Each structure stands twice: as structure tokens, then as C-alpha cells.
Amino acid sequence: MVSRVRVWLNRTYAENVFFMDQLRRNPSDRAVEIHATHGDADSPVLAAADTADLEPEGLSPAAYVEYALDQCIRRGIDVFVPRAQQSAIVAHRADFEAVGTAVLAPPPEAVAVFHDKVIAYEAVEAIGVPVPPWWRVRSADELVAAVEELEAGGHKACFKPASGAGGVGFRNITRTPFSMMHLNGFPSSYVPLDLVVQAVRQSEEPVDWLVMPRLEQPEVSVDCLTGPDNRIRLAVGRTKNGRRRGFTLHEQWLAPARAIAEGFGLHYLSNIQFRMFGDTPVLMDVNTRPAGGLHQLSLCGVNAPWAAVQLALGEDPGEVVPPFLGQDYTVVSGPRPLRTVSLPQQREAVPPMSRTPSPSPAPVESMESGAAAQVLPL
């Protein structure tokens, strides 16, 4: 009898409830049990897991590695998919292997390259992959100079942190003065340059931003599965143009993604994002982890999470070719179950046993507290 596979996801995105669903519905019909940890007791991944723990707060990278090793030993983890503290964890891969746990993440050298977007752009450009023009700025004067140079070339400017993920800190620069236009309707990513300059000058902490031109759609995210031998097993592009989304196998997107994934050893699952600069696809970002939208490849008949777990276990799935490309679709929110817990203001009065994860599904909560993105055809 084939043994079960025990997989752990730490502090992952809410959307990865679908990643977990795909592991359970794997084409090998293998029994999979999933452990999840998070700092938010209301994360839907905790309710979706077979076992779950709340993570301690404030751990240093070294302390987190010790915590993770303890989790792997106590929970009998076969495959660990780290998002939080990825850099520290991959640096101790041998320690996890020693307790029988495979770490589904690239080696530390690859993670380090793509942690800093400046280093990443320089490294990628060196192997012939186009990148947009960019300026690293650490002061208000450098910011203004970069914006003016972009505008002189007919471009609009934006900025983002030199390190970070998930679009946190991304803003579009505008010359429009702050007015009621910025206060009506929903919050916008557009910020007036004069207010940004003022905030930077008044800040006691230095900024570390990349200023670059606003790139045009389509945005194409290429999901890659790469073996420890640096050979690609899967590469499929997910296109985004406004609300409409779809899939592509066009080489103008896949060829540079393969060059990056294989050239830098982005083992297991990675996500490489491109946009247009004029008529040229250019690199936007590289994620050394599974993308939140990876499960959307199921619309192409592909179960990428399971193929990655197979690779981590030493069971090579071979080349994973989509049998078809799914139709265009859009993404909407839908409810997911949460663990049964009391209201926050009442938690102190609840007996400790009621805080432990429940193996049975909890009642469906409101979309605001447990929403996850679902796909619908267009």
C-alpha cells in the first residue's frame, strides 16, 4: 500500500485553499494530508487543512527555522512549501532533509538573486532577457530626477519597493494636484508627485524604491515547474488584460521565462511576470514560490501542485504538457469555511480547548472574513 503524503504550507495566501484542493484531487489518487500554519486565526487555509497551528509572532529567522524543524518532526511532514521566511528555510535545507522533509523551494542562491529587484534586473539582463528602464532611488531628489527623465521620454512613472512581494507598496505617479477627485470613489494607486516628495523629505527612514515606466498590458504570468536538475517540466502563461484572463504558450513569453527558471535554478514552482514596454515583452517580477493563481492552470487540465510534490519526493512526473488551453475567464470572490472560534472580544472567556483546530468543516462565514478567488468563464 502506498503511504500518504504529508504536506505543510506556512503563512500562505488565502487563495492557496485551491492549491490544497488540487493536492487532494491528485491524478495519482495518492492520499494527501495537509498541515497549515498562519498568524491569522481566521485564515481560510487553517480551516481547509487537516491539521493547523497558529504561528508564534516575532520570531527571528533563526528561531523560525527551529520552529519549522519542530513542526516537521512533530507532524511527520514529507514536503514543506515555505512562503514565510523562505530565505532562512532554504539556507537550512540539509537540516530539513535530515529529519525526512523535502523543502519545495529553490536553493538559497536563487532566492537571494530575486529577493532584491535591482540585483534581479541586473542578473536577468545579463543573460539577455529584456527589462524595463529603472532607477533605484533613496531620496526625494533622486525620485524627482527619475520621474522627470521618464516624463521627458514620454513615459508615465511608477515606483515599488526594491524588495517585496504581492504588489505591496506599488504606486503610480501623477502630476494632478490632490483634490476631491482622490477622495471620491474607491482608493486608487495614483499618488501626486508633490505629496510623495513631501512624505519622503519628512520621513525619518530612508526609502529604497525602484522607479520605472508604467508598463502596458497584457500582463503575462508564466508558471514554471523546474526540477533540481535545472530542467523545465512545465511552463504555461496566464494572461491578464483588464478583467479578461486566459492562457498562452507563445514563445515570446515562455522562452524568457525558461531562460530565467533554468538559468538561475528556480527549482520547483516559480512565477515569472512580464508586461509590454512598447512592442517588447519585458520582465516585471520573479516570484520564487507558487503563485496565488497557480490553481487556474486546472482549466488547462494541469495539476501543477501535485507535479511539484512528486518532484520533491523524487518521483519525476516528466514533461507536463497541457492537453488543451482553457477558455478565457474572470476571477470572482466566493465564501470559504473558517474554523469555529468565538468573537474577538469574547476570546478571553473561551476555554483553551475550543481554540484548537477542528478537523471537521466549520460553518461558512461571510465573504469579507473568508473570501477566496474563484474562476468563472467569460
mmCIF file of C-alpha atoms in Angstrom:
data_model
loop_
_atom_site.group_PDB
_atom_site.id
_atom_site.type_symbol
_atom_site.label_atom_id
_atom_site.label_comp_id
_atom_site.label_asym_id
_atom_site.label_seq_id
_atom_site.Cartn_x
_atom_site.Cartn_y
_atom_site.Cartn_z
ATOM 1 C CA MET A 1 0.000 0.000 0.000
ATOM 2 C CA VAL A 2 1.343 3.420 -0.973
ATOM 3 C CA SER A 3 1.811 5.649 2.044
ATOM 4 C CA ARG A 4 0.110 9.007 2.449
ATOM 5 C CA VAL A 5 1.968 12.244 1.712
ATOM 6 C CA ARG A 6 2.041 14.879 4.440
ATOM 7 C CA VAL A 7 2.403 18.460 3.120
ATOM 8 C CA TRP A 8 2.856 21.677 5.137
ATOM 9 C CA LEU A 9 2.099 25.225 3.928
ATOM 10 C CA ASN A 10 3.183 28.082 6.216
ATOM 11 C CA ARG A 11 1.582 31.554 6.258
ATOM 12 C CA THR A 12 0.407 31.171 2.704
ATOM 13 C CA TYR A 13 -2.121 33.213 0.755
ATOM 14 C CA ALA A 14 -5.840 32.615 1.273
ATOM 15 C CA GLU A 15 -6.146 31.684 -2.399
ATOM 16 C CA ASN A 16 -3.978 28.628 -1.785
ATOM 17 C CA VAL A 17 -7.010 26.794 -0.421
ATOM 18 C CA PHE A 18 -7.291 25.798 -4.085
ATOM 19 C CA PHE A 19 -3.662 24.606 -4.088
ATOM 20 C CA MET A 20 -4.657 22.344 -1.200
ATOM 21 C CA ASP A 21 -7.767 21.130 -3.038
ATOM 22 C CA GLN A 22 -5.642 20.133 -6.026
ATOM 23 C CA LEU A 23 -3.209 18.170 -3.870
ATOM 24 C CA ARG A 24 -6.097 16.117 -2.515
ATOM 25 C CA ARG A 25 -7.550 15.556 -6.000
ATOM 26 C CA ASN A 26 -4.238 14.404 -7.456
ATOM 27 C CA PRO A 27 -4.247 12.190 -10.578
ATOM 28 C CA SER A 28 -2.136 9.553 -8.780
ATOM 29 C CA ASP A 29 -5.021 9.006 -6.351
ATOM 30 C CA ARG A 30 -2.486 9.296 -3.529
ATOM 31 C CA ALA A 31 -3.666 10.053 -0.008
ATOM 32 C CA VAL A 32 -2.557 13.572 0.980
ATOM 33 C CA GLU A 33 -2.840 15.174 4.402
ATOM 34 C CA ILE A 34 -2.215 18.880 4.723
ATOM 35 C CA HIS A 35 -0.850 20.834 7.666
ATOM 36 C CA ALA A 36 -1.182 24.622 7.694
ATOM 37 C CA THR A 37 0.129 27.346 9.973
ATOM 38 C CA HIS A 38 -0.656 31.045 9.969
ATOM 39 C CA GLY A 39 -0.518 34.126 12.153
ATOM 40 C CA ASP A 40 -4.178 34.918 11.454
ATOM 41 C CA ALA A 41 -6.646 32.617 13.206
ATOM 42 C CA ASP A 42 -9.230 33.486 10.546
ATOM 43 C CA SER A 43 -7.113 32.495 7.544
ATOM 44 C CA PRO A 44 -9.204 30.094 5.435
ATOM 45 C CA VAL A 45 -6.165 27.870 4.857
ATOM 46 C CA LEU A 46 -6.347 26.820 8.519
ATOM 47 C CA ALA A 47 -9.911 25.593 8.073
ATOM 48 C CA ALA A 48 -9.039 23.879 4.790
ATOM 49 C CA ALA A 49 -6.151 21.914 6.322
ATOM 50 C CA ASP A 50 -6.344 18.551 8.056
ATOM 51 C CA THR A 51 -4.321 19.919 10.960
ATOM 52 C CA ALA A 52 -3.449 23.528 11.760
ATOM 53 C CA ASP A 53 -1.499 25.626 14.230
ATOM 54 C CA LEU A 54 -1.211 29.335 14.927
ATOM 55 C CA GLU A 55 2.336 30.550 14.380
ATOM 56 C CA PRO A 56 4.175 32.408 17.148
ATOM 57 C CA GLU A 57 4.840 36.078 16.440
ATOM 58 C CA GLY A 58 8.130 37.930 16.489
ATOM 59 C CA LEU A 59 10.489 35.034 15.776
ATOM 60 C CA SER A 60 13.899 35.838 14.337
ATOM 61 C CA PRO A 61 14.816 33.957 11.124
ATOM 62 C CA ALA A 62 16.968 31.529 13.129
ATOM 63 C CA ALA A 63 14.203 30.954 15.689
ATOM 64 C CA TYR A 64 11.695 30.424 12.882
ATOM 65 C CA VAL A 65 13.890 27.705 11.382
ATOM 66 C CA GLU A 66 13.908 25.937 14.760
ATOM 67 C CA TYR A 67 10.124 26.293 14.956
ATOM 68 C CA ALA A 68 9.783 24.898 11.434
ATOM 69 C CA LEU A 69 12.023 21.930 12.129
ATOM 70 C CA ASP A 70 9.979 21.129 15.217
ATOM 71 C CA GLN A 71 6.762 21.281 13.167
ATOM 72 C CA CYS A 72 8.222 18.908 10.574
ATOM 73 C CA ILE A 73 9.285 16.403 13.211
ATOM 74 C CA ARG A 74 6.085 16.518 15.269
ATOM 75 C CA ARG A 75 3.768 16.481 12.273
ATOM 76 C CA GLY A 76 5.720 13.974 10.161
ATOM 77 C CA ILE A 77 5.992 16.386 7.215
ATOM 78 C CA ASP A 78 7.147 14.889 3.917
ATOM 79 C CA VAL A 79 7.063 18.093 1.828
ATOM 80 C CA PHE A 80 7.308 21.645 3.203
ATOM 81 C CA VAL A 81 6.118 24.513 0.950
ATOM 82 C CA PRO A 82 7.509 27.646 2.655
ATOM 83 C CA ARG A 83 6.332 31.154 1.878
ATOM 84 C CA ALA A 84 7.166 32.933 5.142
ATOM 85 C CA GLN A 85 10.904 33.052 5.982
ATOM 86 C CA GLN A 86 11.749 31.307 2.710
ATOM 87 C CA SER A 87 15.330 32.610 2.629
ATOM 88 C CA ALA A 88 16.164 31.297 6.102
ATOM 89 C CA ILE A 89 14.491 27.957 5.477
ATOM 90 C CA VAL A 90 16.230 27.153 2.177
ATOM 91 C CA ALA A 91 19.580 28.009 3.779
ATOM 92 C CA HIS A 92 18.931 25.083 6.155
ATOM 93 C CA ARG A 93 17.621 22.615 3.571
ATOM 94 C CA ALA A 94 20.043 19.938 4.779
ATOM 95 C CA ASP A 95 18.606 20.160 8.299
ATOM 96 C CA PHE A 96 15.114 19.523 6.964
ATOM 97 C CA GLU A 97 16.311 16.669 4.784
ATOM 98 C CA ALA A 98 17.928 15.143 7.861
ATOM 99 C CA VAL A 99 14.505 14.858 9.532
ATOM 100 C CA GLY A 100 12.897 13.451 6.373
ATOM 101 C CA THR A 101 11.354 16.643 4.970
ATOM 102 C CA ALA A 102 11.815 17.851 1.395
ATOM 103 C CA VAL A 103 11.705 21.648 1.012
ATOM 104 C CA LEU A 104 9.711 22.663 -2.062
ATOM 105 C CA ALA A 105 11.604 25.882 -2.855
ATOM 106 C CA PRO A 106 14.643 26.977 -4.891
ATOM 107 C CA PRO A 107 18.190 26.877 -3.486
ATOM 108 C CA PRO A 108 19.363 29.860 -1.401
ATOM 109 C CA GLU A 109 21.412 31.373 -4.240
ATOM 110 C CA ALA A 110 18.347 31.670 -6.480
ATOM 111 C CA VAL A 111 16.165 33.044 -3.690
ATOM 112 C CA ALA A 112 18.811 35.687 -2.893
ATOM 113 C CA VAL A 113 19.018 36.899 -6.503
ATOM 114 C CA PHE A 114 15.291 37.581 -6.728
ATOM 115 C CA HIS A 115 14.815 38.966 -3.235
ATOM 116 C CA ASP A 116 16.243 42.305 -4.397
ATOM 117 C CA LYS A 117 14.709 43.599 -7.638
ATOM 118 C CA VAL A 118 17.833 45.592 -8.545
ATOM 119 C CA ILE A 119 20.041 42.516 -8.334
ATOM 120 C CA ALA A 120 17.375 40.553 -10.192
ATOM 121 C CA TYR A 121 17.090 43.034 -13.066
ATOM 122 C CA GLU A 122 20.868 43.241 -13.457
ATOM 123 C CA ALA A 123 21.250 39.443 -13.391
ATOM 124 C CA VAL A 124 18.392 38.804 -15.811
ATOM 125 C CA GLU A 125 19.545 41.474 -18.244
ATOM 126 C CA ALA A 126 22.985 39.849 -18.238
ATOM 127 C CA ILE A 127 21.522 36.636 -19.717
ATOM 128 C CA GLY A 128 19.702 38.536 -22.456
ATOM 129 C CA VAL A 129 16.181 38.880 -21.042
ATOM 130 C CA PRO A 130 14.795 42.416 -21.607
ATOM 131 C CA VAL A 131 13.936 44.520 -18.560
ATOM 132 C CA PRO A 132 12.302 47.967 -18.422
ATOM 133 C CA PRO A 133 14.333 51.115 -17.713
ATOM 134 C CA TRP A 134 14.673 51.568 -13.962
ATOM 135 C CA TRP A 135 16.209 53.852 -11.363
ATOM 136 C CA ARG A 136 16.962 52.951 -7.760
ATOM 137 C CA VAL A 137 16.061 55.939 -5.579
ATOM 138 C CA ARG A 138 16.745 56.574 -1.910
ATOM 139 C CA SER A 139 15.916 60.271 -1.631
ATOM 140 C CA ALA A 140 13.369 62.825 -2.782
ATOM 141 C CA ASP A 141 15.856 64.423 -5.189
ATOM 142 C CA GLU A 142 16.637 61.077 -6.820
ATOM 143 C CA LEU A 143 12.909 60.390 -7.106
ATOM 144 C CA VAL A 144 12.199 63.693 -8.859
ATOM 145 C CA ALA A 145 15.158 63.215 -11.218
ATOM 146 C CA ALA A 146 13.995 59.738 -12.229
ATOM 147 C CA VAL A 147 10.404 60.844 -12.785
ATOM 148 C CA GLU A 148 11.489 63.832 -14.871
ATOM 149 C CA GLU A 149 13.737 61.656 -17.036
ATOM 150 C CA LEU A 150 10.902 59.215 -17.663
ATOM 151 C CA GLU A 151 8.454 62.001 -18.467
ATOM 152 C CA ALA A 152 10.964 63.583 -20.854
ATOM 153 C CA GLY A 153 10.913 60.305 -22.774
ATOM 154 C CA GLY A 154 7.121 60.360 -22.992
ATOM 155 C CA HIS A 155 6.505 57.809 -20.227
ATOM 156 C CA LYS A 156 4.455 57.877 -17.054
ATOM 157 C CA ALA A 157 6.257 56.862 -13.860
ATOM 158 C CA CYS A 158 5.526 54.404 -11.091
ATOM 159 C CA PHE A 159 7.519 53.049 -8.161
ATOM 160 C CA LYS A 160 7.683 49.963 -5.957
ATOM 161 C CA PRO A 161 9.927 48.744 -3.132
ATOM 162 C CA ALA A 162 13.263 47.295 -4.211
ATOM 163 C CA SER A 163 12.321 44.193 -2.229
ATOM 164 C CA GLY A 164 8.852 42.913 -1.514
ATOM 165 C CA ALA A 165 6.066 40.778 -2.942
ATOM 166 C CA GLY A 166 2.399 40.809 -3.784
ATOM 167 C CA GLY A 167 2.305 44.341 -5.167
ATOM 168 C CA VAL A 168 2.729 45.866 -1.696
ATOM 169 C CA GLY A 169 3.940 49.451 -1.960
ATOM 170 C CA PHE A 170 3.338 49.838 -5.712
ATOM 171 C CA ARG A 171 2.136 53.312 -6.702
ATOM 172 C CA ASN A 172 1.555 55.250 -9.920
ATOM 173 C CA ILE A 173 2.898 58.812 -10.028
ATOM 174 C CA THR A 174 0.627 61.617 -11.201
ATOM 175 C CA ARG A 175 1.120 65.377 -11.536
ATOM 176 C CA THR A 176 -2.564 66.011 -10.826
ATOM 177 C CA PRO A 177 -2.885 68.072 -7.611
ATOM 178 C CA PHE A 178 -4.568 66.376 -4.675
ATOM 179 C CA SER A 179 -8.286 67.153 -4.741
ATOM 180 C CA MET A 180 -11.708 65.698 -4.083
ATOM 181 C CA MET A 181 -11.108 63.520 -7.142
ATOM 182 C CA HIS A 182 -8.742 61.453 -4.998
ATOM 183 C CA LEU A 183 -11.333 61.142 -2.213
ATOM 184 C CA ASN A 184 -14.358 60.186 -4.279
ATOM 185 C CA GLY A 185 -14.993 56.558 -5.152
ATOM 186 C CA PHE A 186 -12.584 53.775 -4.274
ATOM 187 C CA PRO A 187 -8.955 54.301 -3.184
ATOM 188 C CA SER A 188 -6.549 54.491 -6.096
ATOM 189 C CA SER A 189 -2.904 53.579 -6.644
ATOM 190 C CA TYR A 190 -2.306 57.050 -8.130
ATOM 191 C CA VAL A 191 -0.432 59.485 -5.873
ATOM 192 C CA PRO A 192 0.526 63.123 -6.639
ATOM 193 C CA LEU A 193 4.278 63.571 -7.021
ATOM 194 C CA ASP A 194 4.396 66.613 -4.725
ATOM 195 C CA LEU A 195 2.838 64.642 -1.844
ATOM 196 C CA VAL A 196 5.251 61.754 -2.359
ATOM 197 C CA VAL A 197 8.229 64.142 -2.344
ATOM 198 C CA GLN A 198 6.928 65.814 0.800
ATOM 199 C CA ALA A 199 6.460 62.486 2.569
ATOM 200 C CA VAL A 200 9.965 61.309 1.627
ATOM 201 C CA ARG A 201 11.563 64.563 2.831
ATOM 202 C CA GLN A 202 9.700 64.358 6.151
ATOM 203 C CA SER A 203 10.363 60.666 6.720
ATOM 204 C CA GLU A 204 12.904 59.659 9.339
ATOM 205 C CA GLU A 205 13.513 56.400 7.465
ATOM 206 C CA PRO A 206 15.161 56.279 4.031
ATOM 207 C CA VAL A 207 13.227 54.840 1.124
ATOM 208 C CA ASP A 208 14.536 52.156 -1.227
ATOM 209 C CA TRP A 209 12.399 52.228 -4.345
ATOM 210 C CA LEU A 210 12.587 51.285 -7.987
ATOM 211 C CA VAL A 211 11.190 53.970 -10.286
ATOM 212 C CA MET A 212 10.243 52.744 -13.739
ATOM 213 C CA PRO A 213 7.810 53.448 -16.586
ATOM 214 C CA ARG A 214 4.248 52.255 -16.285
ATOM 215 C CA LEU A 215 4.165 49.105 -18.388
ATOM 216 C CA GLU A 216 1.295 48.198 -20.670
ATOM 217 C CA GLN A 217 -0.984 45.184 -20.761
ATOM 218 C CA PRO A 218 -1.230 42.334 -21.342
ATOM 219 C CA GLU A 219 0.384 41.072 -18.177
ATOM 220 C CA VAL A 220 1.556 37.503 -18.567
ATOM 221 C CA SER A 221 2.477 35.365 -15.556
ATOM 222 C CA VAL A 222 4.373 32.246 -16.574
ATOM 223 C CA ASP A 223 4.036 29.434 -14.052
ATOM 224 C CA CYS A 224 7.126 27.225 -14.187
ATOM 225 C CA LEU A 225 7.952 23.841 -12.719
ATOM 226 C CA THR A 226 11.686 23.189 -12.749
ATOM 227 C CA GLY A 227 13.475 20.084 -11.497
ATOM 228 C CA PRO A 228 16.560 20.027 -9.258
ATOM 229 C CA ASP A 229 18.432 19.220 -12.479
ATOM 230 C CA ASN A 230 17.550 22.765 -13.708
ATOM 231 C CA ARG A 231 15.323 21.338 -16.468
ATOM 232 C CA ILE A 232 11.846 22.779 -17.034
ATOM 233 C CA ARG A 233 8.971 20.322 -16.703
ATOM 234 C CA LEU A 234 6.124 22.833 -17.157
ATOM 235 C CA ALA A 235 5.733 26.399 -18.455
ATOM 236 C CA VAL A 236 2.314 27.933 -19.097
ATOM 237 C CA GLY A 237 1.488 31.627 -19.349
ATOM 238 C CA ARG A 238 -1.596 33.113 -17.695
ATOM 239 C CA THR A 239 -2.660 36.309 -19.442
ATOM 240 C CA LYS A 240 -4.388 39.275 -17.816
ATOM 241 C CA ASN A 241 -5.896 42.162 -19.711
ATOM 242 C CA GLY A 242 -8.304 44.085 -17.518
ATOM 243 C CA ARG A 243 -10.892 41.667 -16.205
ATOM 244 C CA ARG A 244 -10.298 39.148 -19.004
ATOM 245 C CA ARG A 245 -7.853 36.339 -18.313
ATOM 246 C CA GLY A 246 -6.644 33.431 -20.396
ATOM 247 C CA PHE A 247 -3.692 31.199 -21.217
ATOM 248 C CA THR A 248 -0.819 31.237 -23.688
ATOM 249 C CA LEU A 249 2.015 29.004 -24.887
ATOM 250 C CA HIS A 250 3.523 31.710 -27.105
ATOM 251 C CA GLU A 251 7.298 31.600 -27.103
ATOM 252 C CA GLN A 252 7.673 35.379 -26.685
ATOM 253 C CA TRP A 253 6.626 34.789 -23.060
ATOM 254 C CA LEU A 254 7.749 31.200 -22.447
ATOM 255 C CA ALA A 255 11.270 31.467 -23.889
ATOM 256 C CA PRO A 256 12.499 34.206 -21.497
ATOM 257 C CA ALA A 257 10.719 32.504 -18.589
ATOM 258 C CA ARG A 258 12.531 29.234 -19.334
ATOM 259 C CA ALA A 259 15.833 31.082 -19.608
ATOM 260 C CA ILE A 260 15.308 32.572 -16.145
ATOM 261 C CA ALA A 261 13.972 29.433 -14.451
ATOM 262 C CA GLU A 262 16.661 27.144 -15.850
ATOM 263 C CA GLY A 263 19.484 29.681 -15.830
ATOM 264 C CA PHE A 264 19.066 30.610 -12.166
ATOM 265 C CA GLY A 265 17.924 27.222 -10.861
ATOM 266 C CA LEU A 266 14.411 28.204 -9.784
ATOM 267 C CA HIS A 267 13.671 24.686 -8.628
ATOM 268 C CA TYR A 268 10.087 23.521 -8.178
ATOM 269 C CA LEU A 269 7.396 26.179 -8.587
ATOM 270 C CA SER A 270 8.104 29.754 -9.627
ATOM 271 C CA ASN A 271 6.149 32.527 -11.292
ATOM 272 C CA ILE A 272 7.738 34.923 -13.788
ATOM 273 C CA GLN A 273 5.777 38.017 -14.789
ATOM 274 C CA PHE A 274 6.052 40.110 -17.934
ATOM 275 C CA ARG A 275 4.416 43.230 -19.375
ATOM 276 C CA MET A 276 4.877 45.274 -22.523
ATOM 277 C CA PHE A 277 7.308 48.179 -22.891
ATOM 278 C CA GLY A 278 6.404 49.499 -26.311
ATOM 279 C CA ASP A 279 6.430 46.442 -28.576
ATOM 280 C CA THR A 280 8.752 44.412 -26.342
ATOM 281 C CA PRO A 281 7.786 41.985 -23.556
ATOM 282 C CA VAL A 282 9.928 42.884 -20.533
ATOM 283 C CA LEU A 283 10.376 41.282 -17.140
ATOM 284 C CA MET A 284 8.234 42.756 -14.387
ATOM 285 C CA ASP A 285 8.870 40.421 -11.436
ATOM 286 C CA VAL A 286 10.007 36.942 -10.416
ATOM 287 C CA ASN A 287 8.413 35.021 -7.549
ATOM 288 C CA THR A 288 10.429 32.130 -6.136
ATOM 289 C CA ARG A 289 7.236 30.496 -4.827
ATOM 290 C CA PRO A 290 3.953 29.161 -6.204
ATOM 291 C CA ALA A 291 1.703 31.953 -7.485
ATOM 292 C CA GLY A 292 -1.623 32.520 -5.787
ATOM 293 C CA GLY A 293 -3.330 31.905 -9.133
ATOM 294 C CA LEU A 294 -1.466 28.673 -9.915
ATOM 295 C CA HIS A 295 -4.633 26.626 -9.457
ATOM 296 C CA GLN A 296 -6.099 28.353 -12.518
ATOM 297 C CA LEU A 297 -3.991 26.004 -14.671
ATOM 298 C CA SER A 298 -6.565 23.351 -13.782
ATOM 299 C CA LEU A 299 -8.640 24.966 -16.566
ATOM 300 C CA CYS A 300 -5.952 23.572 -18.902
ATOM 301 C CA GLY A 301 -6.114 20.079 -17.420
ATOM 302 C CA VAL A 302 -2.917 20.551 -15.374
ATOM 303 C CA ASN A 303 -2.379 19.810 -11.682
ATOM 304 C CA ALA A 304 0.847 21.753 -11.074
ATOM 305 C CA PRO A 305 0.869 21.460 -7.257
ATOM 306 C CA TRP A 306 0.863 17.667 -7.404
ATOM 307 C CA ALA A 307 3.546 17.529 -10.106
ATOM 308 C CA ALA A 308 5.727 19.713 -7.868
ATOM 309 C CA VAL A 309 5.169 17.468 -4.836
ATOM 310 C CA GLN A 310 6.104 14.466 -6.974
ATOM 311 C CA LEU A 311 9.377 16.181 -7.938
ATOM 312 C CA ALA A 312 10.107 16.991 -4.293
ATOM 313 C CA LEU A 313 9.566 13.337 -3.394
ATOM 314 C CA GLY A 314 11.967 12.228 -6.143
ATOM 315 C CA GLU A 315 9.141 10.948 -8.364
ATOM 316 C CA ASP A 316 9.782 12.758 -11.650
ATOM 317 C CA PRO A 317 6.472 13.467 -13.424
ATOM 318 C CA GLY A 318 8.303 14.072 -16.706
ATOM 319 C CA GLU A 319 7.304 16.886 -19.031
ATOM 320 C CA VAL A 320 3.901 18.245 -18.069
ATOM 321 C CA VAL A 321 2.125 19.393 -21.228
ATOM 322 C CA PRO A 322 -1.345 20.958 -21.042
ATOM 323 C CA PRO A 323 -3.723 18.750 -23.061
ATOM 324 C CA PHE A 324 -5.612 21.919 -24.025
ATOM 325 C CA LEU A 325 -5.785 25.620 -23.204
ATOM 326 C CA GLY A 326 -8.852 26.648 -21.235
ATOM 327 C CA GLN A 327 -11.230 29.330 -22.430
ATOM 328 C CA ASP A 328 -10.948 32.927 -21.247
ATOM 329 C CA TYR A 329 -12.243 33.539 -17.741
ATOM 330 C CA THR A 330 -12.511 36.065 -14.944
ATOM 331 C CA VAL A 331 -11.954 35.889 -11.192
ATOM 332 C CA VAL A 332 -14.659 36.492 -8.585
ATOM 333 C CA SER A 333 -14.792 36.163 -4.798
ATOM 334 C CA GLY A 334 -16.600 33.358 -3.039
ATOM 335 C CA PRO A 335 -17.060 32.153 0.540
ATOM 336 C CA ARG A 336 -14.825 29.553 2.190
ATOM 337 C CA PRO A 337 -15.268 27.938 5.624
ATOM 338 C CA LEU A 338 -13.424 29.284 8.658
ATOM 339 C CA ARG A 339 -12.586 27.489 11.869
ATOM 340 C CA THR A 340 -15.193 27.811 14.590
ATOM 341 C CA VAL A 341 -13.944 30.461 17.016
ATOM 342 C CA SER A 342 -15.647 32.994 19.252
ATOM 343 C CA LEU A 343 -15.933 36.682 18.536
ATOM 344 C CA PRO A 344 -12.626 38.505 19.165
ATOM 345 C CA GLN A 345 -13.920 40.424 22.176
ATOM 346 C CA GLN A 346 -15.058 37.169 23.811
ATOM 347 C CA ARG A 347 -11.950 35.066 23.242
ATOM 348 C CA GLU A 348 -10.506 35.569 26.714
ATOM 349 C CA ALA A 349 -13.514 33.836 28.264
ATOM 350 C CA VAL A 350 -13.371 30.793 25.962
ATOM 351 C CA PRO A 351 -11.841 27.589 27.394
ATOM 352 C CA PRO A 352 -8.451 26.793 25.811
ATOM 353 C CA MET A 353 -9.664 23.550 24.204
ATOM 354 C CA SER A 354 -12.068 25.465 21.976
ATOM 355 C CA ARG A 355 -9.126 27.259 20.313
ATOM 356 C CA THR A 356 -7.591 24.117 18.875
ATOM 357 C CA PRO A 357 -8.096 23.440 15.160
ATOM 358 C CA SER A 358 -11.152 21.336 14.396
ATOM 359 C CA PRO A 359 -10.822 18.523 11.845
ATOM 360 C CA SER A 360 -14.441 18.957 10.787
ATOM 361 C CA PRO A 361 -15.537 21.748 8.391
ATOM 362 C CA ALA A 362 -16.684 24.940 10.056
ATOM 363 C CA PRO A 363 -19.797 26.876 9.034
ATOM 364 C CA VAL A 364 -19.362 29.186 6.079
ATOM 365 C CA GLU A 365 -18.649 32.738 7.196
ATOM 366 C CA SER A 366 -19.210 35.972 5.299
ATOM 367 C CA MET A 367 -17.227 36.708 2.145
ATOM 368 C CA GLU A 368 -15.418 39.520 3.941
ATOM 369 C CA SER A 369 -13.931 37.167 6.532
ATOM 370 C CA GLY A 370 -13.274 34.115 4.412
ATOM 371 C CA ALA A 371 -13.292 35.114 0.752
ATOM 372 C CA ALA A 372 -11.181 33.319 -1.816
ATOM 373 C CA ALA A 373 -10.997 33.952 -5.537
ATOM 374 C CA GLN A 374 -12.858 31.597 -7.852
ATOM 375 C CA VAL A 375 -12.716 31.456 -11.641
ATOM 376 C CA LEU A 376 -15.703 31.802 -13.956
ATOM 377 C CA PRO A 377 -15.719 31.512 -17.769
ATOM 378 C CA LEU A 378 -16.281 34.556 -19.953
#
